[in-house]
Short mmCIF file of C-alpha atoms and ligand atoms in Angstrom, two decimals:
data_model
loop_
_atom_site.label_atom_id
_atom_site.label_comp_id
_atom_site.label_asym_id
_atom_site.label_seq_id
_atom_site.Cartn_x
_atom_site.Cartn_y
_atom_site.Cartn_z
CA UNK A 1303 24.68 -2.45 9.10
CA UNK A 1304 22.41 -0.05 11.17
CA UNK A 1305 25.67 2.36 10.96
CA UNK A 1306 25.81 2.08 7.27
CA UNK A 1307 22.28 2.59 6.79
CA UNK A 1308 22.21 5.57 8.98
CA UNK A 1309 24.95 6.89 7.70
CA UNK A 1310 23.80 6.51 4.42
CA UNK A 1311 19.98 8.77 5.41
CA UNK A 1312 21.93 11.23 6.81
CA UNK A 1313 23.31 11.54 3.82
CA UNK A 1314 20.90 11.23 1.50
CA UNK A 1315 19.33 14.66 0.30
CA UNK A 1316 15.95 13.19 -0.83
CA UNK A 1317 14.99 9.79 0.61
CA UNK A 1318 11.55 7.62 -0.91
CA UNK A 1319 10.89 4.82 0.84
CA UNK A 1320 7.72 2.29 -0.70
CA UNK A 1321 6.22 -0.02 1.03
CA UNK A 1322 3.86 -2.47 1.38
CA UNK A 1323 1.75 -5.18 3.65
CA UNK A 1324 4.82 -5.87 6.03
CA UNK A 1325 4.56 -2.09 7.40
CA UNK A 1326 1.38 -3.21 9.04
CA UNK A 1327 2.25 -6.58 9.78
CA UNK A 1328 2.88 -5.80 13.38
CA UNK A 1329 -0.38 -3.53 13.48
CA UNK A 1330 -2.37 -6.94 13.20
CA UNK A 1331 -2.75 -6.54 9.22
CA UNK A 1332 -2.28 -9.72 7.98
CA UNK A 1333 -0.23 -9.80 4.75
CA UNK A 1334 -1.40 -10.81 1.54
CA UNK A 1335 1.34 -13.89 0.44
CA UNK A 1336 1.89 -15.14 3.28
CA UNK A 1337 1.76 -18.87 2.71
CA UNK A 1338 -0.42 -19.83 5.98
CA UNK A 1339 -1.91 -16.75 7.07
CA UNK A 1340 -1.81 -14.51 4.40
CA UNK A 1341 -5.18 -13.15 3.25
CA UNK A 1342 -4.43 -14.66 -0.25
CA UNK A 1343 -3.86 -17.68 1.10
CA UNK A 1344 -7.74 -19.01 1.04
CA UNK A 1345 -8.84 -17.09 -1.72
CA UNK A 1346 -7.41 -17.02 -5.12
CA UNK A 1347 -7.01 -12.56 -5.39
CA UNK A 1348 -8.78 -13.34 -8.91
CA UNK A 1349 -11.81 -14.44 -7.23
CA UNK A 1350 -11.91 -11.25 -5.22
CA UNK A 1351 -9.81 -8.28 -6.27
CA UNK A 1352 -10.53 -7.73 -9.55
CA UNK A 1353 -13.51 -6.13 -11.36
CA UNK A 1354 -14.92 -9.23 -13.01
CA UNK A 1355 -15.06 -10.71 -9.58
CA UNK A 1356 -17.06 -7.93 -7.94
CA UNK A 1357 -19.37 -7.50 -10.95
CA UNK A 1358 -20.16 -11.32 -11.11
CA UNK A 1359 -20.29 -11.51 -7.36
CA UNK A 1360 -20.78 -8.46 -5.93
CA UNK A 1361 -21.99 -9.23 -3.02
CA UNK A 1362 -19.10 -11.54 -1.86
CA UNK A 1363 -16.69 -9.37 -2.80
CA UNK A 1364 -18.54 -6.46 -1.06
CA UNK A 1365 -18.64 -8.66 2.38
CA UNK A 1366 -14.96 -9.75 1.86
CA UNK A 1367 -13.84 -5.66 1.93
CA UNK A 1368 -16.31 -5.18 4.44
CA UNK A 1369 -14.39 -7.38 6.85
CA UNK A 1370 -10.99 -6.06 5.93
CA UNK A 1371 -12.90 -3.18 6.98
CA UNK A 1372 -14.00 -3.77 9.96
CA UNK A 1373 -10.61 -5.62 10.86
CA UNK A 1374 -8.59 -2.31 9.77
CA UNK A 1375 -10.96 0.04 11.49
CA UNK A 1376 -9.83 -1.58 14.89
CA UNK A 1377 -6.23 -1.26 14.61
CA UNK A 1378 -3.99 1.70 15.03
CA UNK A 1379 -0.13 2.52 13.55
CA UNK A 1380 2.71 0.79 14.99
CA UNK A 1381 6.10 2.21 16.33
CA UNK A 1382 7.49 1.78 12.07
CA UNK A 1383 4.67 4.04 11.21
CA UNK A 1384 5.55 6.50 13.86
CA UNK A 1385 8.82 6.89 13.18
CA UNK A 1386 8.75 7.45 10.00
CA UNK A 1387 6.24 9.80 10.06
CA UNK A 1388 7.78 11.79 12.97
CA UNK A 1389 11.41 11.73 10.40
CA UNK A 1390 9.19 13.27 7.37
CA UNK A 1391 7.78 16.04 9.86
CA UNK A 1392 11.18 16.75 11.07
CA UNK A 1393 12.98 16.35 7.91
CA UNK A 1394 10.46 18.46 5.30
CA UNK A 1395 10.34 18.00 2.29
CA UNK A 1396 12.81 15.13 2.42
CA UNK A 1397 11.11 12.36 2.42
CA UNK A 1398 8.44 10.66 -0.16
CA UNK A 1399 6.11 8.06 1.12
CA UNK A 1400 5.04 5.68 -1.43
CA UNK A 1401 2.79 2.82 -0.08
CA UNK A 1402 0.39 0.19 -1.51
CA UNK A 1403 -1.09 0.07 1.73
CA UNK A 1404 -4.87 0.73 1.46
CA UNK A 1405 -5.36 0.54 5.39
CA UNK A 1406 -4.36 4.23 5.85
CA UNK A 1407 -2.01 3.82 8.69
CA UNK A 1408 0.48 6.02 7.49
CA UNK A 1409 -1.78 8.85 7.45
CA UNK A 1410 -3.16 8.04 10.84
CA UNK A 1411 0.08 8.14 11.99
CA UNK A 1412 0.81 11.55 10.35
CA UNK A 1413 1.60 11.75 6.85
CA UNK A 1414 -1.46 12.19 5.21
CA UNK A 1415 0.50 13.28 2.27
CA UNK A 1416 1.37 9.30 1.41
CA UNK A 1417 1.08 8.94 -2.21
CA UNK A 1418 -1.62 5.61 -2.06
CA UNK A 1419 -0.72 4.15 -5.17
CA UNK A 1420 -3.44 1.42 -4.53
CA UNK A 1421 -6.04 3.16 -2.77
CA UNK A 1422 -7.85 3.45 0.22
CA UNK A 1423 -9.75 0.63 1.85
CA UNK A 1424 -12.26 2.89 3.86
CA UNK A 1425 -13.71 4.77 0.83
CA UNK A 1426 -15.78 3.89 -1.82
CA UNK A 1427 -16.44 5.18 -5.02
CA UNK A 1428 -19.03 4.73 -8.50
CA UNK A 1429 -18.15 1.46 -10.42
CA UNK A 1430 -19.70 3.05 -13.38
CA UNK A 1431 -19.34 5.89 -14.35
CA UNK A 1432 -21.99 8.30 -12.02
CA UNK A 1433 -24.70 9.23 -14.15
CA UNK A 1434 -27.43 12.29 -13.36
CA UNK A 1435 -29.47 9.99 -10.70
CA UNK A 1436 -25.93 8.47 -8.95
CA UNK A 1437 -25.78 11.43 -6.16
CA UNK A 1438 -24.09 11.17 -2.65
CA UNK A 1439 -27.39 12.00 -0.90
CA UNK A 1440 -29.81 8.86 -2.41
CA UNK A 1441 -27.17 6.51 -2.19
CA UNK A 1442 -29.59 3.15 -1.00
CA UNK A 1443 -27.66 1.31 1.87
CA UNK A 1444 -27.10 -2.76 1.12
CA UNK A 1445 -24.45 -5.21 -0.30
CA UNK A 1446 -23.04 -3.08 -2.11
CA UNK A 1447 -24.98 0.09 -1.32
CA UNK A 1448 -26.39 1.63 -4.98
CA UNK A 1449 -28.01 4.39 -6.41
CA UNK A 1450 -31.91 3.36 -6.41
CA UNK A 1451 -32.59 5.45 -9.72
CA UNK A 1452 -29.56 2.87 -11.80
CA UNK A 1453 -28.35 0.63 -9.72
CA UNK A 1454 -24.99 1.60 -9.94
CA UNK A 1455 -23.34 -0.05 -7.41
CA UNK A 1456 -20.63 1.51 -4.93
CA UNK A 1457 -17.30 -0.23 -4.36
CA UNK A 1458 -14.26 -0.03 -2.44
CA UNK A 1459 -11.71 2.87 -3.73
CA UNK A 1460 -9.38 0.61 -3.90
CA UNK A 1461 -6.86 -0.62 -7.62
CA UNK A 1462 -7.87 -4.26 -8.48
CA UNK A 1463 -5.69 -6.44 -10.63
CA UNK A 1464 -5.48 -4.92 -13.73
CA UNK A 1465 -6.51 -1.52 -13.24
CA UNK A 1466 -4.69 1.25 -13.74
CA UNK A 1467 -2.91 3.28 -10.77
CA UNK A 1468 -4.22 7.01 -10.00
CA UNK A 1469 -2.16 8.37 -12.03
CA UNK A 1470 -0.84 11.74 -10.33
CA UNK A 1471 -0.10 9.71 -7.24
CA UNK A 1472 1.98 7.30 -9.97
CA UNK A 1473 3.79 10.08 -11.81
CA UNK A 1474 4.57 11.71 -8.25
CA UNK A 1475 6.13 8.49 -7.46
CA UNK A 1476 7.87 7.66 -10.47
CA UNK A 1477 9.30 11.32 -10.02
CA UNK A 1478 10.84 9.99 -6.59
CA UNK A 1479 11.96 7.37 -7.51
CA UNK A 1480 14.12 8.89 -10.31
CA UNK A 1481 15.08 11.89 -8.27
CA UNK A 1482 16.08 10.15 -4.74
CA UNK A 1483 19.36 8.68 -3.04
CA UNK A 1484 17.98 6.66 -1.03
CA UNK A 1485 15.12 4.30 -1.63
CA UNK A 1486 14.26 2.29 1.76
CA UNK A 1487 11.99 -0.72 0.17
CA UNK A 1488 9.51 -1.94 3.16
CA UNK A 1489 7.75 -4.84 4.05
CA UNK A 1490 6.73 -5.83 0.30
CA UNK A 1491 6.95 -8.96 -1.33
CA UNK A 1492 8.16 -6.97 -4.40
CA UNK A 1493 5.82 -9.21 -6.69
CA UNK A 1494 2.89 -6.20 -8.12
CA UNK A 1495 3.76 -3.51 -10.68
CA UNK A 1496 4.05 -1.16 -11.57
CA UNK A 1497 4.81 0.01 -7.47
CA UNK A 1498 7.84 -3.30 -7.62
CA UNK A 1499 9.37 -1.33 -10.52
CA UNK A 1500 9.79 2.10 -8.53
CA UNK A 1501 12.99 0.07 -6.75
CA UNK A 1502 14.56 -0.55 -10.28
CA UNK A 1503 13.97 2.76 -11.51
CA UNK A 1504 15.50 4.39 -8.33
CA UNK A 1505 18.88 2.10 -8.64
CA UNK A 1506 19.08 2.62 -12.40
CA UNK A 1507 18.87 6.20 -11.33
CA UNK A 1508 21.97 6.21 -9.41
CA UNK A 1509 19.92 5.63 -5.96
CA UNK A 1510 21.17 3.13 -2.60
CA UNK A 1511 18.45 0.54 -2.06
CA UNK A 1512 17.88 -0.67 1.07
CA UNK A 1513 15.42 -3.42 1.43
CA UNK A 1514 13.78 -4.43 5.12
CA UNK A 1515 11.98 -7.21 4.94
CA UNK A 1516 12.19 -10.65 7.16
CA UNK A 1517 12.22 -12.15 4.19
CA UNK A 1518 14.02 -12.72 0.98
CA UNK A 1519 12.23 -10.78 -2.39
CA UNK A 1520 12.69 -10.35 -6.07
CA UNK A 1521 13.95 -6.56 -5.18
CA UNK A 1522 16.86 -7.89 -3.25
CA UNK A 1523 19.14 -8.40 -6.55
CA UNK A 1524 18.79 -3.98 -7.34
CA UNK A 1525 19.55 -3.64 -3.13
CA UNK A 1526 23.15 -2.39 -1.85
CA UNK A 1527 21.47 -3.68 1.56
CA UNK A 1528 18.90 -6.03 2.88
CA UNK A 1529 18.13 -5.79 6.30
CA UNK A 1530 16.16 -9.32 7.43
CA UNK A 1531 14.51 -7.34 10.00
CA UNK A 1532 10.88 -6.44 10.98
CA UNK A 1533 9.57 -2.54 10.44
CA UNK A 1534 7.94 -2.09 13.85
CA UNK A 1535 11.44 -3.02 15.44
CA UNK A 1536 13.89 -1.70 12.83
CA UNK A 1537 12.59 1.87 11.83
CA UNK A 1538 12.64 3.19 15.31
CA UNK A 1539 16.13 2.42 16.02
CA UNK A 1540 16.99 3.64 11.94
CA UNK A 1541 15.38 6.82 12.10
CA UNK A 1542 15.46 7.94 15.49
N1 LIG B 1417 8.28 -6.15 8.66
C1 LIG B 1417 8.71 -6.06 7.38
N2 LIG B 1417 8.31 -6.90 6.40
C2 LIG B 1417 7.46 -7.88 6.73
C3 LIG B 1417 6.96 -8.04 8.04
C4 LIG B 1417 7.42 -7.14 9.04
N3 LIG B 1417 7.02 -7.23 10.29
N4 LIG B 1417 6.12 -9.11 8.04
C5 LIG B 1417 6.06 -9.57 6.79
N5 LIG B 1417 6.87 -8.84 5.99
C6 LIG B 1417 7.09 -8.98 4.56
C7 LIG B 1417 6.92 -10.38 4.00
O1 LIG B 1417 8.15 -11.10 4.10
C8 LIG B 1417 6.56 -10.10 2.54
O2 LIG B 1417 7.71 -10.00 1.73
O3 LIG B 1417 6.10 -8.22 3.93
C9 LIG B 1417 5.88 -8.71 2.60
C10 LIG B 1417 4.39 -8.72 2.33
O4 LIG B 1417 4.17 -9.11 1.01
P1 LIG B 1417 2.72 -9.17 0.36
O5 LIG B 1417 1.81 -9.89 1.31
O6 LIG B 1417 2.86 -9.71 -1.01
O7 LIG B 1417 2.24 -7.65 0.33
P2 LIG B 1417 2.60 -6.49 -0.72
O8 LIG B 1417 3.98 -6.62 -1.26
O9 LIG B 1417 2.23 -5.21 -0.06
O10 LIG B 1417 1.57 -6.78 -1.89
C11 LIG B 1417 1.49 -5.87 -2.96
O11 LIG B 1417 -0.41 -6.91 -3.94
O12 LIG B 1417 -2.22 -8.09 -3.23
C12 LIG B 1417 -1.82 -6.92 -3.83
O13 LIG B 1417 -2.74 -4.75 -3.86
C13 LIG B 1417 -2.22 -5.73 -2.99
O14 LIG B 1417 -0.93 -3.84 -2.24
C14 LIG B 1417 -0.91 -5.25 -2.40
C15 LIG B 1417 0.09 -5.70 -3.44
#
């Protein structure tokens, strides 16, 4: 199968690869569905990761990211990270990186052109709309920090449930999805759209799918492979 595959990005003459939580798994990321550990697994993501949530609690929901946070500040890119950065650099141009990873470990490992279709965990931004007072400079530290003219509140840069994807970063993947050969799906439970659908849209557009993921997903049924294998330890050997 590792053949196959091979053969297959060798081949291919543009290659997008998505993924999600699993690529970090082996970083010390814990996922988000995982039944026991999973970081949805004590909290229901409503309660947390959505607007309503953070306006109604804003302080728990501040402290929540603020662990992730911390937790994500202290660990660096594994050896799937690695590799696949070193292929983009010495494949240019070739390669797409769409992730809905907001711990930024694909651009610490190097490819700091990753299209972050749901953020990034370490910046914040306005939740409303900045008005005259809301500048940079007077921003008033606390849980959440806040501009101490409004009280706008900062929040995490990151696309709660049922907010809209930045949209360049969508199109650009959309675009890649419709336009590659080879889609390599990685490490995502294939269970949030609008990134789930990039998999479809790239085998309705002619495109080998290749999922890698320990596990069985809803993307297997559009993949011409699944590899039940683990990034860290796959994507080396893949790419090398
Ligand atoms: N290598 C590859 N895949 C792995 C590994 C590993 N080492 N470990 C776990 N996985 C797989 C799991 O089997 C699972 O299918 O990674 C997937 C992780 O799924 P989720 O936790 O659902 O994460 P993801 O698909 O990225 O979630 C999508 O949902 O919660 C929102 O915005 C959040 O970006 C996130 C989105």
């Amino acid at each position: 199968m590792l053949e196959t595959v091979r053969g297959w990005i060798g081949e291919a003459r543009h290659i997008a690869v998505l993924t999600g939580a699993g690529m970090s798994a082996e970083s010390g990321v814990p996922t988000f569905r995982d039944a026991q550990t999973g970081l949805w697994s004590q909290f229901n993501p409503q309660d947390l990761a959505t607007e309503a949530a953070f306006r109604a609690h804003p302080q728990r929901v501040w402290d929540w990211y603020a662990h992730r946070r911390e937790m994500i500040a202290a660990v660096q890119p594994n050896a799937g990270h690695v590799s696949l950065a070193s292929f983009a650099q010495r494949h240019p141009g070739r390669l797409t990186l769409i992730t809905q990873n907001v711990d930024g470990l694909h651009q610490l490992a190097g490819q700091s052109d990753a299209l972050a279709l749901h953020g990034n965990i370490a910046e914040d931004q306005w939740l409303d709309s900045p008005r005259s007072c809301c500048s940079k400079e007077t921003i008033e530290a606390g849980r959440p920090p806040h501009c101490p003219v409004c009280g706008n509140l900062r929040r995490p840069a990151v696309v709660w449930f049922g907010e809209s994807l930045p949209a360049a970063a969508l199109e650009t993947a959309e675009h890649a999805a419709c336009h590659c050969d080879l889609m390599l799906v990685i490490g995502t439970s294939g269970e949030v759209y609008p990134a789930a659908g990039l998999a479809f849209t790239a085998h309705q557009s002619g495109a080998r799918v290749v999922v890698i993921n320990p596990e069985p997903t809803p993307l297997d049924v559009v993949a011409d492979l699944c590899l039940r294998a683990s990034a860290a330890v796959f994507l080396p050997s893949l790419l090398a």
